[in-house]
Coordinates of C-alpha atoms in Angstrom, one line a residue:
X1 CA -1.0 -44.1 -83.1
X2 CA 2.4 -42.6 -83.8
X3 CA 2.7 -44.9 -86.9
X4 CA -0.7 -43.8 -88.2
X5 CA 0.2 -40.2 -87.7
X6 CA 3.5 -40.6 -89.6
X7 CA 1.8 -42.4 -92.5
X8 CA -0.9 -39.8 -92.6
X9 CA 1.7 -37.1 -92.7
X10 CA 3.6 -38.8 -95.4
X11 CA 0.5 -39.3 -97.5
X12 CA -0.4 -35.7 -97.1
X13 CA 3.1 -34.6 -98.2
X14 CA 3.1 -37.0 -101.3
X15 CA -0.3 -36.2 -102.6
X16 CA -0.4 -32.9 -104.4
X17 CA -3.0 -30.4 -103.4
X18 CA -5.5 -29.9 -106.2
X19 CA -6.5 -26.3 -106.8
X20 CA -10.2 -25.7 -106.3
X21 CA -12.0 -23.0 -108.1
X22 CA -15.1 -21.3 -106.9
X23 CA -17.3 -19.8 -109.7
X24 CA -19.4 -16.8 -109.2
X25 CA -20.6 -13.6 -110.7
X26 CA -17.4 -11.9 -110.1
X27 CA -15.1 -14.7 -111.4
X28 CA -12.9 -17.4 -109.9
X29 CA -9.9 -17.5 -107.4
X30 CA -7.5 -20.2 -106.4
X31 CA -8.2 -22.3 -103.3
X32 CA -4.5 -22.9 -102.4
X33 CA -4.2 -19.5 -100.8
X34 CA -7.3 -20.0 -98.7
X35 CA -6.0 -23.4 -97.4
X36 CA -2.7 -21.8 -96.3
X37 CA -4.5 -19.0 -94.5
X38 CA -6.7 -21.5 -92.6
X39 CA -3.7 -23.6 -91.6
X40 CA -1.8 -20.5 -90.3
X41 CA -4.9 -19.4 -88.2
X42 CA -5.2 -22.9 -86.7
X43 CA -1.5 -22.9 -85.7
X44 CA -1.9 -19.5 -83.9
X45 CA -5.0 -20.6 -82.1
X46 CA -3.2 -23.8 -80.9
X47 CA -0.3 -21.7 -79.6
X48 CA -2.7 -19.3 -77.8
X49 CA -4.5 -22.3 -76.2
X50 CA -1.2 -23.7 -75.0
X51 CA -0.3 -20.4 -73.5
X52 CA -3.7 -19.9 -71.9
X53 CA -3.4 -23.3 -70.0
X54 CA -2.6 -22.4 -66.4
X55 CA -2.0 -25.0 -63.7
X56 CA -4.7 -25.6 -61.2
X57 CA -2.6 -24.7 -58.2
X58 CA -1.7 -21.4 -59.7
X59 CA -5.3 -20.6 -60.4
X60 CA -6.2 -21.5 -56.8
X61 CA -3.5 -19.2 -55.5
X62 CA -4.8 -16.4 -57.8
X63 CA -8.3 -16.9 -56.3
X64 CA -6.9 -16.9 -52.8
X65 CA -5.1 -13.6 -53.5
X66 CA -8.3 -12.2 -55.0
X67 CA -10.4 -13.2 -52.0
X68 CA -7.9 -11.6 -49.6
X69 CA -8.0 -8.3 -51.6
X70 CA -4.4 -8.6 -52.9
X71 CA -4.2 -7.3 -56.5
X72 CA -0.6 -6.3 -57.0
X73 CA 2.1 -9.0 -56.5
X74 CA 5.1 -10.2 -58.4
X75 CA 5.0 -13.3 -60.7
X76 CA 7.4 -15.4 -58.6
X77 CA 5.1 -15.2 -55.5
X78 CA 2.8 -18.1 -56.6
X79 CA 5.8 -20.1 -57.5
X80 CA 7.3 -19.7 -54.0
X81 CA 4.0 -20.6 -52.4
X82 CA 3.8 -23.7 -54.6
X83 CA 7.3 -24.7 -53.7
X84 CA 6.5 -24.2 -50.0
X85 CA 3.3 -26.3 -50.3
X86 CA 5.2 -29.0 -52.2
X87 CA 7.9 -29.2 -49.5
X88 CA 5.3 -29.1 -46.7
X89 CA 3.3 -31.9 -48.3
X90 CA 6.4 -34.0 -48.8
X91 CA 7.5 -33.6 -45.2
X92 CA 4.0 -34.4 -43.9
X93 CA 4.0 -37.6 -46.0
X94 CA 7.4 -38.6 -44.7
X95 CA 6.2 -38.1 -41.1
X96 CA 3.1 -40.1 -41.8
X97 CA 5.3 -43.0 -43.2
X98 CA 7.4 -42.9 -40.0
X99 CA 4.3 -43.0 -37.8
X100 CA 2.9 -45.8 -39.9
X101 CA 6.1 -47.8 -39.5
X102 CA 6.0 -47.2 -35.7
X103 CA 2.4 -48.3 -35.4
X104 CA 3.1 -51.7 -36.9
X105 CA 3.7 -54.7 -34.6
X106 CA 7.4 -55.1 -33.4
X107 CA 7.8 -58.5 -35.1
X108 CA 6.8 -57.3 -38.6
X109 CA 9.7 -56.1 -40.9
X110 CA 8.7 -52.7 -42.3
X111 CA 10.8 -53.3 -45.5
X112 CA 9.0 -56.6 -46.3
X113 CA 5.5 -55.1 -46.7
X114 CA 4.4 -52.2 -48.7
X115 CA 3.9 -49.0 -46.6
X116 CA 0.3 -47.8 -46.8
X117 CA -0.3 -44.4 -45.2
X118 CA -3.6 -44.0 -43.4
X119 CA -5.6 -40.9 -42.9
X120 CA -5.0 -41.1 -39.2
X121 CA -1.2 -41.1 -39.8
X122 CA -1.5 -37.9 -41.9
X123 CA -3.7 -36.2 -39.3
X124 CA -1.1 -37.2 -36.6
X125 CA 1.7 -35.8 -38.7
X126 CA -0.2 -32.5 -39.4
X127 CA -1.0 -32.0 -35.7
X128 CA 2.5 -32.9 -34.5
X129 CA 4.0 -30.4 -37.0
X130 CA 1.5 -27.7 -36.3
X131 CA 2.3 -27.8 -32.6
X132 CA 5.8 -26.5 -33.0
X133 CA 6.0 -25.1 -36.6
X134 CA 2.8 -22.9 -36.8
X135 CA 1.9 -20.8 -33.8
X136 CA -1.7 -19.6 -34.1
X137 CA -2.3 -16.0 -33.3
X138 CA -4.6 -15.5 -30.3
X139 CA -7.8 -13.4 -30.8
X140 CA -7.8 -9.7 -30.3
X141 CA -10.2 -9.9 -27.4
X142 CA -8.0 -12.3 -25.4
X143 CA -5.0 -10.0 -26.0
X144 CA -7.0 -7.0 -24.8
X145 CA -8.0 -8.9 -21.6
X146 CA -4.4 -9.9 -21.0
X147 CA -3.2 -6.4 -21.6
X148 CA -5.8 -4.9 -19.2
X149 CA -5.0 -7.5 -16.5
X150 CA -1.3 -6.7 -16.9
X151 CA -1.7 -2.9 -17.0
X152 CA -4.0 -2.9 -14.0
X153 CA -0.9 -3.5 -11.8
X154 CA 1.2 -0.3 -11.6
X155 CA 4.9 -0.4 -12.4
X156 CA 7.2 -0.6 -9.4
X157 CA 8.8 2.6 -8.4
X158 CA 12.3 3.3 -9.8
X159 CA 14.8 2.9 -7.0
X160 CA 17.6 5.4 -7.4
X161 CA 20.9 3.7 -7.8
X162 CA 24.4 4.2 -9.2
X163 CA 24.8 3.9 -13.0
X164 CA 22.3 3.4 -15.7
X165 CA 18.8 2.2 -15.0
X166 CA 18.5 -0.8 -17.3
X167 CA 15.6 -3.2 -17.6
X168 CA 15.8 -6.8 -16.3
X169 CA 18.5 -9.0 -17.7
X170 CA 16.1 -11.1 -19.8
X171 CA 15.0 -8.0 -21.7
X172 CA 18.6 -6.7 -22.4
X173 CA 20.6 -7.5 -25.5
X174 CA 23.3 -9.1 -23.2
X175 CA 20.9 -11.8 -22.0
X176 CA 21.2 -15.4 -23.3
X177 CA 18.7 -15.8 -26.1
X178 CA 19.1 -19.6 -26.4
X179 CA 18.5 -22.5 -24.1
X180 CA 19.7 -26.1 -23.8
X181 CA 17.7 -29.2 -22.7
X182 CA 20.6 -30.3 -20.5
X183 CA 20.6 -27.1 -18.5
X184 CA 19.2 -27.5 -15.0
X185 CA 17.5 -24.7 -13.2
X186 CA 19.7 -23.1 -10.6
X187 CA 17.1 -21.5 -8.4
X188 CA 15.8 -23.4 -5.4
X189 CA 12.2 -22.6 -6.3
X190 CA 12.5 -24.5 -9.6
X191 CA 13.6 -27.8 -8.1
X192 CA 10.2 -29.4 -8.0
X193 CA 9.5 -28.5 -11.7
X194 CA 13.0 -29.7 -12.6
X195 CA 12.5 -33.0 -10.9
X196 CA 9.1 -33.5 -12.6
X197 CA 10.6 -32.8 -16.0
X198 CA 13.5 -35.2 -15.2
X199 CA 11.0 -37.9 -14.3
X200 CA 9.0 -37.3 -17.5
X201 CA 12.2 -37.4 -19.6
X202 CA 13.5 -40.6 -17.9
X203 CA 10.2 -42.4 -18.3
X204 CA 9.8 -41.4 -21.9
X205 CA 13.4 -42.4 -22.7
X206 CA 13.1 -45.8 -20.9
X207 CA 9.7 -46.7 -22.5
X208 CA 10.5 -45.5 -26.0
X209 CA 14.1 -46.8 -26.2
X210 CA 13.0 -50.4 -26.1
X211 CA 10.2 -50.3 -28.7
X212 CA 11.0 -47.4 -31.1
X213 CA 13.0 -47.9 -34.3
X214 CA 15.1 -45.4 -36.1
X215 CA 12.1 -43.6 -37.5
X216 CA 10.7 -43.0 -33.9
X217 CA 13.7 -40.9 -32.9
X218 CA 12.0 -38.0 -34.6
X219 CA 9.1 -38.4 -32.1
X220 CA 11.6 -38.3 -29.3
X221 CA 13.1 -35.1 -30.6
X222 CA 9.6 -33.6 -30.8
X223 CA 8.9 -34.7 -27.2
X224 CA 12.2 -33.1 -26.1
X225 CA 11.2 -29.9 -28.0
X226 CA 7.8 -30.0 -26.2
X227 CA 9.5 -30.5 -22.8
X228 CA 11.9 -27.6 -23.5
X229 CA 8.9 -25.4 -24.4
X230 CA 7.1 -26.5 -21.2
X231 CA 10.3 -25.9 -19.2
X232 CA 10.6 -22.5 -20.6
X233 CA 7.0 -21.7 -19.9
X234 CA 7.3 -23.0 -16.3
X235 CA 10.5 -20.8 -15.9
X236 CA 8.7 -17.8 -17.3
X237 CA 5.7 -18.4 -15.0
X238 CA 8.0 -18.8 -12.0
X239 CA 9.8 -15.6 -12.9
X240 CA 6.5 -13.8 -13.2
X241 CA 5.4 -15.2 -9.8
X242 CA 8.8 -14.2 -8.3
X243 CA 8.6 -10.7 -9.7
X244 CA 5.0 -10.4 -8.4
X245 CA 6.1 -11.6 -5.0
X246 CA 9.0 -9.3 -5.0
X247 CA 6.8 -6.4 -5.9
X248 CA 4.3 -7.3 -3.2
X249 CA 7.1 -7.7 -0.6
X250 CA 8.5 -4.3 -1.7
X251 CA 5.0 -2.7 -1.4
X252 CA 4.5 -4.3 2.0
X253 CA 7.9 -3.2 3.3
X254 CA 7.2 0.3 2.0
X255 CA 3.8 0.3 3.8
X256 CA 5.5 -1.0 7.0
X257 CA 8.2 1.6 6.8
X258 CA 5.8 4.4 6.2
X259 CA 3.7 3.2 9.1
X260 CA 6.8 3.0 11.4
X261 CA 7.9 6.4 10.2
X262 CA 4.5 7.9 11.0
X263 CA 4.4 6.3 14.4
X264 CA 7.9 7.5 15.2
X265 CA 7.0 11.0 14.1
X266 CA 3.8 10.9 16.2
X267 CA 5.7 9.6 19.2
X268 CA 8.4 12.2 18.8
X269 CA 5.8 14.9 18.4
X270 CA 4.1 13.7 21.6
X271 CA 7.4 13.6 23.5
X272 CA 8.3 17.1 22.2
X273 CA 4.9 18.5 23.2
X274 CA 5.2 16.9 26.7
X275 CA 8.7 18.2 27.1
X276 CA 7.6 21.7 25.9
X277 CA 4.7 21.7 28.3
X278 CA 6.9 20.6 31.2
X279 CA 9.5 23.2 30.4
X280 CA 6.8 25.9 30.2
X281 CA 5.3 24.8 33.5
X282 CA 8.7 24.7 35.1
X283 CA 9.5 28.2 33.7
X284 CA 6.2 29.5 34.9
X285 CA 6.8 28.1 38.4
X286 CA 10.3 29.6 38.5
X287 CA 9.0 33.0 37.2
X288 CA 6.1 33.0 39.7
X289 CA 8.5 32.2 42.5
X290 CA 11.0 34.9 41.3
X291 CA 8.1 37.3 41.0
X292 CA 6.8 36.5 44.5
X293 CA 10.3 36.9 45.9
X294 CA 10.9 40.1 44.1
X295 CA 7.5 41.5 45.2
X296 CA 8.3 40.4 48.8
X297 CA 11.7 42.0 48.7
X298 CA 10.3 45.2 47.1
X299 CA 7.6 45.3 49.7
X300 CA 10.1 44.9 52.5
X301 CA 12.3 47.6 51.1
X302 CA 9.4 49.9 50.5
X303 CA 8.1 49.4 54.1
X304 CA 11.6 50.0 55.4
X305 CA 12.0 53.1 53.3
X306 CA 8.5 54.3 54.3
X307 CA 9.2 53.7 57.9
X308 CA 12.5 55.5 57.6
X309 CA 10.9 58.4 55.7
X310 CA 8.1 58.6 58.2
X311 CA 10.6 58.6 61.1
X312 CA 12.7 61.2 59.4
X313 CA 9.7 63.4 58.6
X314 CA 8.4 63.1 62.2
X315 CA 11.8 64.1 63.5
X316 CA 12.0 67.0 61.1
X317 CA 8.4 68.0 61.9
X318 CA 9.1 67.8 65.6
X319 CA 12.2 69.9 65.3
X320 CA 10.5 72.4 63.1
X321 CA 7.6 72.5 65.5
X322 CA 9.9 73.0 68.4
X323 CA 11.8 75.7 66.6
X324 CA 8.6 77.4 65.5
X325 CA 7.2 77.2 69.1
X326 CA 10.5 78.6 70.5
X327 CA 10.6 81.4 67.9
X328 CA 6.9 82.2 68.4
X329 CA 7.4 82.2 72.2
X330 CA 10.5 84.5 71.8
X331 CA 8.5 86.7 69.5
X332 CA 5.5 86.7 71.8
X333 CA 7.8 87.5 74.8
X334 CA 9.5 90.3 72.9
X335 CA 6.2 91.7 71.7
X336 CA 4.8 91.4 75.2
X337 CA 7.8 93.1 76.7
X338 CA 7.6 95.8 74.1
X339 CA 3.9 96.2 74.6
X340 CA 4.4 96.3 78.4
X341 CA 7.2 98.9 78.0
X342 CA 5.1 101.0 75.7
X343 CA 2.1 100.8 77.9
X344 CA 4.3 101.7 80.9
X345 CA 5.7 104.6 78.9
X346 CA 2.3 105.7 77.9
X347 CA 1.0 105.4 81.4
X348 CA 4.0 107.3 82.7
X349 CA 3.5 110.0 80.2
X350 CA -0.1 110.4 81.1

């Protein structure tokens, strides 16, 4: 085909172009100019067609952007997405090859036969990668239910203490933001989960170390990653349970302390009321006794004073009576004597 094209080009270059004339009412004109114009227009249309050819992946990305309502974006965004898709597809195919080699019988040499990737291998690679690379976002309804369940429990009261009131250590910037698969849990409550994870890890390592090849180490790493994620989730769940138990214990202790305080206050009030009543009764008895003794003493004094006054008044009255009687007798005797003398004088004068 290339030889034919070259010969055709050489023949076209060697044969001279014959000028064609078109006769009409207005005259004739040369056909060479029209041929040049047609060739120029064909060249421009071919260039425009080449520029108008867009790869299929780019057109698909443009359609995806249009369906999502994205109109304004830079030109290198589709290229970045194509690069990511290419690298993701390449890694998926590599994982599928590893799984295919692992699925073969142990006696077969993987390099001797051609590796044919199956659909199941690709699906396994996609699911294994999506478990740790892509985290699906939970639906909004589930998040609302979790938020309502979490917010239904009130926050624990802030206990006054010295220094700054900081949140728990795992929420501070000073907390350890990384974890190692060789770290063992330190708390006593996590011993059971740690033993289970150790058993799972030992069984996996013993069963897989005998049969797996170099390509299966990737699966071991993935299982370790899954175990680490499970351990972290168990630790977080145990921390949540411990926090809930601590809060419940604090609430119960506060309730018990409040009940004890109320009972102590009631008992002290009862004791104080009883003591007050007894003191009032004793004071009333003492006051009544003192009042009775004072009344008796005052009555005795009054009786004695009355008797002494009566006696004194009787003596005075008797003395006055006697003096009055004596004076009246003397007066009467004197008057009688004077009357007798006057009468005698009168009688003598007569």
